[in-house]
Short mmCIF file of C-alpha atoms and ligand atoms in Angstrom, two decimals:
data_model
loop_
_atom_site.label_atom_id
_atom_site.label_comp_id
_atom_site.label_asym_id
_atom_site.label_seq_id
_atom_site.Cartn_x
_atom_site.Cartn_y
_atom_site.Cartn_z
CA UNK H 1001 10.58 -1.74 -20.82
CA UNK H 1002 9.59 -2.04 -24.47
CA UNK H 1003 6.67 -0.59 -26.37
CA UNK H 1004 3.49 -2.52 -25.64
CA UNK H 1005 1.30 -3.46 -28.60
CA UNK H 1006 -2.35 -3.72 -27.58
CA UNK H 1007 -4.00 -7.07 -28.30
CA UNK H 1008 -6.93 -7.05 -30.73
CA UNK H 1009 -10.32 -6.15 -29.25
CA UNK H 1010 -12.51 -9.11 -28.29
CA UNK H 1011 -15.87 -9.92 -29.81
CA UNK H 1012 -18.42 -8.14 -27.66
CA UNK H 1013 -21.97 -9.06 -26.83
CA UNK H 1014 -22.83 -6.61 -24.12
CA UNK H 1015 -20.66 -8.36 -21.56
CA UNK H 1016 -20.60 -5.13 -19.57
CA UNK H 1017 -24.28 -5.29 -18.66
CA UNK H 1018 -24.16 -9.04 -18.19
CA UNK H 1019 -21.29 -8.94 -15.69
CA UNK H 1020 -22.75 -5.99 -13.81
CA UNK H 1021 -25.95 -7.97 -13.51
CA UNK H 1022 -24.05 -10.96 -12.06
CA UNK H 1023 -22.66 -8.66 -9.41
CA UNK H 1024 -25.98 -7.01 -8.66
CA UNK H 1025 -27.53 -10.41 -8.06
CA UNK H 1026 -24.69 -12.34 -6.42
CA UNK H 1027 -21.89 -10.20 -4.98
CA UNK H 1028 -22.19 -8.54 -1.56
CA UNK H 1029 -22.42 -4.83 -2.36
CA UNK H 1030 -19.77 -3.73 0.14
CA UNK H 1031 -17.70 -1.86 -2.46
CA UNK H 1032 -18.53 1.39 -4.17
CA UNK H 1033 -17.35 0.32 -7.62
CA UNK H 1034 -16.67 2.41 -10.70
CA UNK H 1035 -18.61 1.52 -13.82
CA UNK H 1036 -15.77 -0.34 -15.55
CA UNK H 1037 -15.65 -4.05 -16.33
CA UNK H 1038 -12.04 -5.02 -16.93
CA UNK H 1039 -11.03 -8.08 -18.86
CA UNK H 1040 -7.26 -8.15 -19.23
CA UNK H 1041 -4.05 -6.22 -18.93
CA UNK H 1042 -0.48 -6.02 -20.14
CA UNK H 1043 2.17 -3.94 -18.40
CA UNK H 1044 0.55 -0.65 -17.35
CA UNK H 1045 -2.39 -1.07 -19.74
CA UNK H 1046 -5.74 -2.72 -19.07
CA UNK H 1047 -8.67 -3.33 -21.38
CA UNK H 1048 -12.34 -3.47 -20.54
CA UNK H 1049 -14.76 -6.05 -21.91
CA UNK H 1050 -15.60 -3.69 -24.77
CA UNK H 1051 -11.95 -3.65 -25.85
CA UNK H 1052 -11.32 -0.08 -24.67
CA UNK H 1053 -7.80 0.47 -23.31
CA UNK H 1054 -6.74 2.36 -20.18
CA UNK H 1055 -3.42 3.49 -18.81
CA UNK H 1056 -3.30 2.05 -15.29
CA UNK H 1057 -1.79 4.54 -12.85
CA UNK H 1058 -3.50 2.89 -9.88
CA UNK H 1059 -1.71 -0.45 -10.11
CA UNK H 1060 -4.56 -2.30 -8.42
CA UNK H 1061 -4.01 0.00 -5.39
CA UNK H 1062 -0.22 -0.32 -5.26
CA UNK H 1063 -0.33 -4.07 -5.83
CA UNK H 1064 0.72 -4.78 -9.42
CA UNK H 1065 4.36 -3.83 -8.86
CA UNK H 1066 5.49 -5.36 -12.17
CA UNK H 1067 2.38 -4.43 -14.14
CA UNK H 1068 -0.26 -6.76 -15.52
CA UNK H 1069 0.33 -10.19 -17.06
CA UNK H 1070 4.04 -9.97 -16.39
CA UNK H 1071 5.57 -12.93 -18.24
CA UNK H 1072 8.13 -13.63 -15.52
CA UNK H 1073 5.41 -13.81 -12.87
CA UNK H 1074 3.46 -16.12 -15.17
CA UNK H 1075 6.52 -18.35 -15.56
CA UNK H 1076 7.15 -18.42 -11.79
CA UNK H 1077 3.51 -19.42 -11.26
CA UNK H 1078 3.77 -22.20 -13.83
CA UNK H 1079 7.10 -23.54 -12.58
CA UNK H 1080 6.15 -23.58 -8.91
CA UNK H 1081 2.61 -24.87 -9.51
CA UNK H 1082 4.08 -27.86 -11.33
CA UNK H 1083 6.18 -28.65 -8.27
CA UNK H 1084 4.25 -27.71 -5.12
CA UNK H 1085 1.35 -25.30 -4.63
CA UNK H 1086 0.58 -25.82 -0.95
CA UNK H 1087 1.68 -28.09 1.87
CA UNK H 1088 0.56 -26.29 5.10
CA UNK H 1089 2.80 -24.89 7.75
CA UNK H 1090 3.15 -28.29 9.42
CA UNK H 1091 6.17 -28.74 7.15
CA UNK H 1092 9.17 -26.85 5.83
CA UNK H 1093 9.54 -25.79 2.18
CA UNK H 1094 12.23 -23.82 0.41
CA UNK H 1095 10.41 -20.80 -1.13
CA UNK H 1096 9.10 -19.58 2.28
CA UNK H 1097 12.55 -19.79 3.86
CA UNK H 1098 14.15 -18.02 0.89
CA UNK H 1099 11.55 -15.23 0.85
CA UNK H 1100 11.93 -14.64 4.59
CA UNK H 1101 15.70 -14.44 4.08
CA UNK H 1102 15.22 -11.93 1.26
CA UNK H 1103 13.02 -9.66 3.41
CA UNK H 1104 15.44 -9.87 6.34
CA UNK H 1105 18.35 -9.05 4.03
CA UNK H 1106 16.59 -5.91 2.79
CA UNK H 1107 15.48 -4.79 6.24
CA UNK H 1108 17.61 -5.91 9.17
CA UNK H 1109 18.22 -9.00 11.33
CA UNK H 1110 14.90 -10.42 12.48
CA UNK H 1111 12.31 -12.96 11.38
CA UNK H 1112 9.25 -13.00 9.13
CA UNK H 1113 5.72 -14.40 9.47
CA UNK H 1114 3.63 -14.83 6.31
CA UNK H 1115 -0.06 -14.02 6.01
CA UNK H 1116 -2.40 -13.53 3.08
CA UNK H 1117 -3.28 -9.85 3.29
CA UNK H 1118 -2.31 -6.54 4.81
CA UNK H 1119 -4.99 -6.59 7.50
CA UNK H 1120 -3.75 -9.98 8.63
CA UNK H 1121 -0.14 -8.85 8.62
CA UNK H 1122 -1.21 -6.05 10.98
CA UNK H 1123 -3.15 -8.52 13.15
CA UNK H 1124 0.16 -10.29 13.67
CA UNK H 1125 1.73 -7.06 14.86
CA UNK H 1126 -1.14 -6.46 17.35
CA UNK H 1127 -0.62 -9.95 18.73
CA UNK H 1128 3.13 -9.44 18.91
CA UNK H 1129 2.58 -6.23 20.90
CA UNK H 1130 0.05 -7.84 23.25
CA UNK H 1131 2.32 -10.80 23.90
CA UNK H 1132 5.26 -8.48 24.50
CA UNK H 1133 3.24 -6.44 27.02
CA UNK H 1134 1.35 -9.30 28.60
CA UNK H 1135 3.46 -9.91 31.66
CA UNK H 1136 3.59 -6.22 32.54
CA UNK H 1137 -0.18 -5.79 32.02
CA UNK H 1138 0.23 -3.48 29.03
CA UNK H 1139 -1.86 -3.97 25.89
CA UNK H 1140 -2.80 -0.62 24.38
CA UNK H 1141 -1.66 0.34 20.88
CA UNK H 1142 -1.61 3.96 19.75
CA UNK H 1143 -2.36 4.55 16.06
CA UNK H 1144 -2.71 7.73 14.03
CA UNK H 1145 -5.78 9.69 13.06
CA UNK H 1146 -6.52 9.31 9.35
CA UNK H 1147 -4.62 6.02 9.31
CA UNK H 1148 -5.75 2.86 7.57
CA UNK H 1149 -4.85 -0.61 8.82
CA UNK H 1150 -7.39 -2.97 7.22
CA UNK H 1151 -10.97 -4.11 7.61
CA UNK H 1152 -10.88 -6.91 10.17
CA UNK H 1153 -12.42 -6.10 13.57
CA UNK H 1154 -9.05 -5.22 15.09
CA UNK H 1155 -8.10 -3.49 11.83
CA UNK H 1156 -11.06 -1.10 12.01
CA UNK H 1157 -10.36 -0.52 15.70
CA UNK H 1158 -6.77 0.40 14.77
CA UNK H 1159 -7.82 2.55 11.80
CA UNK H 1160 -8.15 6.23 12.70
CA UNK H 1161 -11.21 6.92 10.52
CA UNK H 1162 -14.76 6.90 11.85
CA UNK H 1163 -16.30 5.78 8.56
CA UNK H 1164 -14.78 2.26 8.77
CA UNK H 1165 -15.94 1.72 12.37
CA UNK H 1166 -19.53 2.89 12.05
CA UNK H 1167 -22.10 0.18 12.57
CA UNK H 1168 -19.65 -2.45 13.77
CA UNK H 1169 -19.52 -1.57 17.45
CA UNK H 1170 -18.46 -2.66 20.00
CA UNK H 1171 -14.91 -1.96 18.86
CA UNK H 1172 -12.05 -4.27 19.78
CA UNK H 1173 -10.57 -2.61 22.86
CA UNK H 1174 -6.99 -1.48 23.23
CA UNK H 1175 -6.59 1.08 20.44
CA UNK H 1176 -6.42 4.87 20.74
CA UNK H 1177 -5.72 7.45 18.04
CA UNK H 1178 -3.20 10.28 18.06
CA UNK H 1179 -2.70 13.10 15.54
CA UNK H 1180 -0.17 12.06 12.87
CA UNK H 1181 3.23 13.78 12.72
CA UNK H 1182 2.64 15.30 16.18
CA UNK H 1183 5.32 14.09 18.53
CA UNK H 1184 4.13 16.03 21.56
CA UNK H 1185 0.66 14.52 21.17
CA UNK H 1186 2.15 11.02 21.01
CA UNK H 1187 4.13 11.61 24.16
CA UNK H 1188 1.11 13.02 25.97
CA UNK H 1189 -1.07 10.07 24.90
CA UNK H 1190 1.12 7.32 26.36
CA UNK H 1191 -0.66 5.71 29.31
CA UNK H 1192 0.56 3.06 31.77
CA UNK H 1193 -1.25 0.53 29.53
CA UNK H 1194 0.44 1.57 26.28
CA UNK H 1195 2.69 -1.07 24.74
CA UNK H 1196 3.15 0.05 21.13
CA UNK H 1197 2.75 2.79 18.55
CA UNK H 1198 1.74 1.79 15.03
CA UNK H 1199 1.98 4.21 12.11
CA UNK H 1200 2.14 4.14 8.33
CA UNK H 1201 5.41 5.45 6.89
CA UNK H 1202 3.24 7.33 4.41
CA UNK H 1203 -0.48 7.49 5.06
CA UNK H 1204 -2.10 6.09 1.93
CA UNK H 1205 -5.87 5.96 2.35
CA UNK H 1206 -5.58 9.08 4.48
CA UNK H 1207 -4.44 11.12 1.45
CA UNK H 1208 -0.69 10.50 0.90
CA UNK H 1209 0.93 12.08 3.95
CA UNK H 1210 4.56 11.08 4.67
CA UNK H 1211 5.82 10.82 8.24
CA UNK H 1212 8.48 13.46 8.86
CA UNK H 1213 12.03 12.51 9.84
CA UNK H 1214 11.59 14.19 13.18
CA UNK H 1215 8.43 12.19 13.82
CA UNK H 1216 10.07 8.87 12.99
CA UNK H 1217 13.14 9.58 15.11
CA UNK H 1218 11.07 11.06 17.93
CA UNK H 1219 8.70 8.07 18.07
CA UNK H 1220 11.70 5.73 18.18
CA UNK H 1221 13.10 7.66 21.11
CA UNK H 1222 9.75 7.76 22.88
CA UNK H 1223 9.28 4.00 22.43
CA UNK H 1224 12.79 3.38 23.74
CA UNK H 1225 12.21 5.52 26.81
CA UNK H 1226 8.92 3.83 27.67
CA UNK H 1227 9.95 0.33 26.61
CA UNK H 1228 7.30 0.22 23.89
CA UNK H 1229 7.34 -1.25 20.39
CA UNK H 1230 7.49 0.97 17.34
CA UNK H 1231 5.47 -0.74 14.62
CA UNK H 1232 5.16 0.35 11.01
CA UNK H 1233 2.39 -0.49 8.58
CA UNK H 1234 4.24 -0.60 5.25
CA UNK H 1235 1.47 -2.39 3.39
CA UNK H 1236 1.03 0.45 0.88
CA UNK H 1237 4.22 2.52 1.15
CA UNK H 1238 6.69 -0.38 1.25
CA UNK H 1239 8.33 -2.63 -1.32
CA UNK H 1240 10.51 -0.09 -3.15
CA UNK H 1241 7.63 2.23 -4.02
CA UNK H 1242 9.49 5.20 -2.50
CA UNK H 1243 12.81 4.28 -4.11
CA UNK H 1244 13.94 2.30 -1.08
CA UNK H 1245 12.62 -1.01 0.25
CA UNK H 1246 10.91 0.78 3.13
CA UNK H 1247 9.62 4.36 3.16
CA UNK H 1248 11.39 5.11 6.45
CA UNK H 1249 14.72 4.20 4.82
CA UNK H 1250 13.99 6.81 2.18
CA UNK H 1251 12.77 9.38 4.69
CA UNK H 1252 15.92 9.12 6.79
CA UNK H 1253 18.38 8.97 3.90
CA UNK H 1254 21.40 11.13 4.60
CA UNK H 1255 20.41 11.78 8.20
CA UNK H 1256 23.13 10.98 10.74
CA UNK H 1257 20.65 8.98 12.84
CA UNK H 1258 19.43 6.95 9.85
CA UNK H 1259 21.78 4.01 10.37
CA UNK H 1260 20.57 3.53 13.94
CA UNK H 1261 16.86 3.76 13.18
CA UNK H 1262 14.81 0.59 13.09
CA UNK H 1263 11.19 -0.12 13.90
CA UNK H 1264 10.46 -3.25 15.93
CA UNK H 1265 7.93 -4.64 13.50
CA UNK H 1266 6.95 -3.94 9.88
CA UNK H 1267 3.85 -5.21 8.06
CA UNK H 1268 3.76 -5.72 4.29
CA UNK H 1269 1.41 -6.93 1.56
CA UNK H 1270 0.17 -5.19 -1.62
CA UNK H 1271 3.28 -4.94 -3.91
CA UNK H 1272 4.99 -7.89 -2.19
CA UNK H 1273 3.26 -10.45 -4.40
CA UNK H 1274 2.86 -8.27 -7.49
CA UNK H 1275 -0.82 -9.29 -7.58
CA UNK H 1276 -0.62 -12.73 -6.04
CA UNK H 1277 -2.13 -12.48 -2.53
CA UNK H 1278 0.52 -12.51 0.17
CA UNK H 1279 1.20 -10.50 3.32
CA UNK H 1280 3.97 -10.62 5.87
CA UNK H 1281 5.33 -9.02 8.97
CA UNK H 1282 8.95 -8.70 9.89
CA UNK H 1283 9.95 -8.52 13.54
CA UNK H 1284 13.27 -7.25 14.75
CA UNK H 1285 15.74 -9.71 16.20
CA UNK H 1286 16.35 -8.07 19.54
CA UNK H 1287 15.41 -4.87 21.36
CA UNK H 1288 14.72 -3.76 24.93
CA UNK H 1289 16.89 -6.76 25.90
CA UNK H 1290 14.27 -9.14 24.50
CA UNK H 1291 14.51 -11.48 21.50
CA UNK H 1292 11.46 -9.95 19.85
CA UNK H 1293 11.70 -12.29 16.84
CA UNK H 1294 10.98 -15.31 19.06
CA UNK H 1295 8.06 -13.85 21.08
CA UNK H 1296 5.48 -15.59 18.91
CA UNK H 1297 6.55 -19.15 19.71
CA UNK H 1298 5.05 -22.45 18.52
CA UNK H 1299 1.24 -22.47 18.76
CA UNK H 1300 0.81 -18.70 19.27
CA UNK H 1301 0.00 -17.62 15.72
CA UNK H 1302 -0.89 -19.34 12.46
CA UNK H 1303 -2.74 -19.22 9.18
CA UNK H 1304 -3.37 -22.10 6.80
CA UNK H 1305 -2.33 -20.35 3.61
CA UNK H 1306 0.48 -18.25 5.10
CA UNK H 1307 3.57 -18.37 2.90
CA UNK H 1308 2.55 -21.12 0.50
CA UNK H 1309 5.31 -22.25 -1.87
CA UNK H 1310 3.34 -20.72 -4.76
CA UNK H 1311 2.90 -17.28 -3.16
CA UNK H 1312 6.52 -17.20 -1.99
CA UNK H 1313 7.90 -18.26 -5.39
CA UNK H 1314 6.03 -15.38 -7.01
CA UNK H 1315 7.14 -12.87 -4.36
CA UNK H 1316 10.75 -14.03 -4.81
CA UNK H 1317 10.42 -13.44 -8.55
CA UNK H 1318 9.04 -9.95 -7.88
CA UNK H 1319 12.13 -9.21 -5.75
CA UNK H 1320 14.41 -10.62 -8.49
CA UNK H 1321 12.93 -8.46 -11.21
CA UNK H 1322 12.86 -5.29 -9.10
CA UNK H 1323 16.55 -5.76 -8.25
CA UNK H 1324 17.69 -6.82 -11.73
CA UNK H 1325 15.83 -4.02 -13.53
CA UNK H 1326 16.65 -1.28 -11.02
CA UNK H 1327 12.98 -0.57 -10.39
CA UNK H 1328 13.62 1.13 -7.04
CA UNK H 1329 15.70 3.64 -8.97
CA UNK H 1330 12.92 3.95 -11.55
CA UNK H 1331 10.38 4.60 -8.78
CA UNK H 1332 12.64 7.27 -7.35
CA UNK H 1333 13.54 9.05 -10.60
CA UNK H 1334 10.27 8.72 -12.47
CA UNK H 1335 8.37 9.53 -9.28
CA UNK H 1336 10.42 12.69 -8.81
CA UNK H 1337 9.81 13.67 -12.42
CA UNK H 1338 6.04 13.08 -12.13
CA UNK H 1339 5.88 15.00 -8.89
CA UNK H 1340 7.67 17.98 -10.45
CA UNK H 1341 5.11 18.04 -13.23
CA UNK H 1342 2.24 17.76 -10.73
CA UNK H 1343 3.79 20.63 -8.78
CA UNK H 1344 3.92 22.69 -11.96
CA UNK H 1345 0.19 22.00 -12.42
CA UNK H 1346 -0.48 23.09 -8.84
CA UNK H 1347 1.24 26.40 -9.57
CA UNK H 1348 -0.53 26.82 -12.91
CA UNK H 1349 -4.04 26.02 -11.65
CA UNK H 1350 -4.18 27.24 -8.04
CA UNK H 1351 -7.96 27.63 -8.20
CA UNK H 1352 -8.32 23.86 -8.75
CA UNK H 1353 -5.26 22.28 -7.16
CA UNK H 1354 -3.96 22.60 -3.65
CA UNK H 1355 -0.83 20.43 -3.51
CA UNK H 1356 1.18 17.57 -4.98
CA UNK H 1357 2.24 15.11 -2.29
CA UNK H 1358 4.11 11.89 -1.80
CA UNK H 1359 7.40 10.17 -2.55
CA UNK H 1360 8.54 8.00 -5.46
CA UNK H 1361 5.61 6.24 -7.11
CA UNK H 1362 3.25 6.90 -4.22
CA UNK H 1363 1.85 10.27 -5.21
CA UNK H 1364 -1.26 12.28 -4.54
CA UNK H 1365 -2.73 15.30 -6.27
CA UNK H 1366 -4.77 17.32 -3.80
CA UNK H 1367 -7.67 19.32 -5.21
CA UNK H 1368 -9.33 22.37 -3.71
CA UNK H 1369 -12.59 21.76 -1.87
CA UNK H 1370 -15.57 21.13 -4.14
CA UNK H 1371 -17.32 24.29 -2.95
CA UNK H 1372 -14.50 26.47 -4.29
CA UNK H 1373 -14.43 24.91 -7.78
CA UNK H 1374 -17.27 26.69 -9.66
CA UNK H 1375 -18.08 23.84 -12.07
CA UNK H 1376 -18.49 21.37 -9.18
CA UNK H 1377 -19.84 23.59 -6.44
CA UNK H 1378 -23.47 22.69 -7.08
CA UNK H 1379 -23.04 18.94 -7.52
CA UNK H 1380 -22.90 16.44 -4.70
CA UNK H 1381 -19.97 14.30 -5.85
CA UNK H 1382 -16.57 14.57 -4.18
CA UNK H 1383 -13.90 16.24 -6.34
CA UNK H 1384 -11.79 13.10 -6.18
CA UNK H 1385 -14.64 10.94 -7.51
CA UNK H 1386 -15.42 13.44 -10.25
CA UNK H 1387 -11.79 13.53 -11.41
CA UNK H 1388 -11.33 9.75 -11.27
CA UNK H 1389 -14.51 9.26 -13.33
CA UNK H 1390 -13.51 11.89 -15.85
CA UNK H 1391 -10.08 10.23 -16.17
CA UNK H 1392 -11.82 6.92 -16.86
CA UNK H 1393 -13.65 8.56 -19.75
CA UNK H 1394 -10.29 9.71 -21.07
CA UNK H 1395 -8.63 6.31 -20.58
CA UNK H 1396 -6.64 6.62 -17.33
CA UNK H 1397 -7.09 4.70 -14.05
CA UNK H 1398 -6.27 6.47 -10.78
CA UNK H 1399 -7.41 5.99 -7.17
CA UNK H 1400 -9.36 8.46 -5.06
CA UNK H 1401 -8.29 9.05 -1.48
CA UNK H 1402 -10.85 10.81 0.65
CA UNK H 1403 -12.75 13.71 -0.89
CA UNK H 1404 -9.95 15.77 -2.37
CA UNK H 1405 -6.97 13.59 -3.27
CA UNK H 1406 -6.39 11.51 -6.40
CA UNK H 1407 -3.64 8.92 -5.97
CA UNK H 1408 -1.10 7.57 -8.42
CA UNK H 1409 0.25 4.15 -7.35
CA UNK H 1410 1.45 2.72 -10.67
CA UNK H 1411 3.58 -0.29 -11.45
CA UNK H 1412 7.23 0.22 -10.50
CA UNK H 1413 8.19 -0.43 -14.14
CA UNK H 1414 6.02 2.38 -15.50
CA UNK H 1415 7.87 4.12 -18.35
CA UNK H 1416 8.41 7.82 -18.88
CA UNK H 1417 6.28 7.97 -22.06
CA UNK H 1418 3.45 6.27 -20.15
CA UNK H 1419 3.82 8.73 -17.29
CA UNK H 1420 3.85 11.63 -19.73
CA UNK H 1421 0.71 10.39 -21.44
CA UNK H 1422 -1.05 10.11 -18.07
CA UNK H 1423 0.06 13.54 -16.95
CA UNK H 1424 -1.19 15.19 -20.14
CA UNK H 1425 -4.62 13.68 -19.61
CA UNK H 1426 -4.63 14.64 -15.93
CA UNK H 1427 -3.77 18.20 -16.90
CA UNK H 1428 -6.60 18.22 -19.40
CA UNK H 1429 -9.07 17.31 -16.64
CA UNK H 1430 -7.60 19.94 -14.32
CA UNK H 1431 -7.86 22.54 -17.10
CA UNK H 1432 -11.51 21.66 -17.62
CA UNK H 1433 -12.16 22.44 -13.97
CA UNK H 1434 -10.23 25.72 -13.99
C1 LIG J 1065 -4.39 -1.81 2.00
C2 LIG J 1065 -3.86 -1.54 3.35
C3 LIG J 1065 -4.10 -2.41 4.42
C4 LIG J 1065 -5.01 -3.60 4.31
O1 LIG J 1065 -4.52 -4.55 3.44
P1 LIG J 1065 -5.54 -5.70 2.93
O2 LIG J 1065 -4.65 -6.57 2.09
O3 LIG J 1065 -6.60 -5.01 2.17
O4 LIG J 1065 -6.05 -6.39 4.12
C5 LIG J 1065 -3.51 -2.13 5.63
N1 LIG J 1065 -2.73 -1.06 5.79
C6 LIG J 1065 -2.47 -0.19 4.79
C7 LIG J 1065 -1.59 0.97 5.02
C8 LIG J 1065 -3.05 -0.40 3.54
O5 LIG J 1065 -2.83 0.49 2.56
#
């Protein structure tokens, strides 16, 4: 983790306006984008087309686990692309087998299916659950309110937020939402049709809310009693971001029941490829007396690009670097240090800040409601949007989550000086609001 020297600024001829114009004319306007046009990056820094630098604490929404333009990722891309980029899943190839082995080794005995995104990884889990329940006529999957599971049709049906569903009815049937971290509500919601419960280990889009130990253990017990699958969406909270491979491993650390706890399926994406698109789900070897890992037999599930040699070679390199450089430990220690400082800010500026939340390098700073912050009370912008925009002006990228939370999901190799720099600028914005 050495000092990064910014490259020289490029020659500019209002590329900003030109690129925005290309979008306005040609790109489906489904995203609410910030007014930044980014050109390149290095480590936790990115530069816009005008040559202005930013400290990236958003990590491409928890994706760029090794930062931008990581030379080892570049080398893995070059090496593998000179050998084999794609062959289809009609054949075997080594990188896919090795990556599956690596995931299994970090999780538990089971098998892995590769997809291209988080939503697709979750689709695989829905199909696994339906196939598992098929012969007993059960199909329903319970998911949490405020959850996020992706933007496919089944993904928005699974997601516990009205805003993603609106206008796309009729919804895919077979999903029902339960309040998060409420075990009694989960138990009460189980119907004769329920076959699985799917939750995020830490709700990301919902505002950085970790599942409690009691909730995790209680859901496992409930699923065991009712012969249901416990599924975890680890797309955002997984891949060492919490200091352990999976957030539930971190949550249950030191608990006597930790060793016995395992979900039946886990979806992944985001940090897995460090920026190269890849998703996956892991399914447990055996549970409820069934070989769960073999439920999706030949012909039941597929995707053309799933687990290409190129994607898998990059994901293997990401694993290598995280392990070699102790980045799980960095996420844990630096994350703890950042959170302490955020907590100090919460205590110093109670009129602006409500809480600091999260684990490792998956953190959220919760602001007070807009109405109670005098300088924002008369505007119409959400506090989170205001703060993220103001941070852009001061050279820091963060991610809003709902109306009141600003998320930090930086690269796992973020350094302490970088974190300190970001925190000082965040505090400046908070002070302005106070
Ligand atoms: C981002 C995300 C998804 C969707 O992943 P895509 O790659 O955008 O399809 C699903 N679940 C969670 C928890 C996520 O954060």
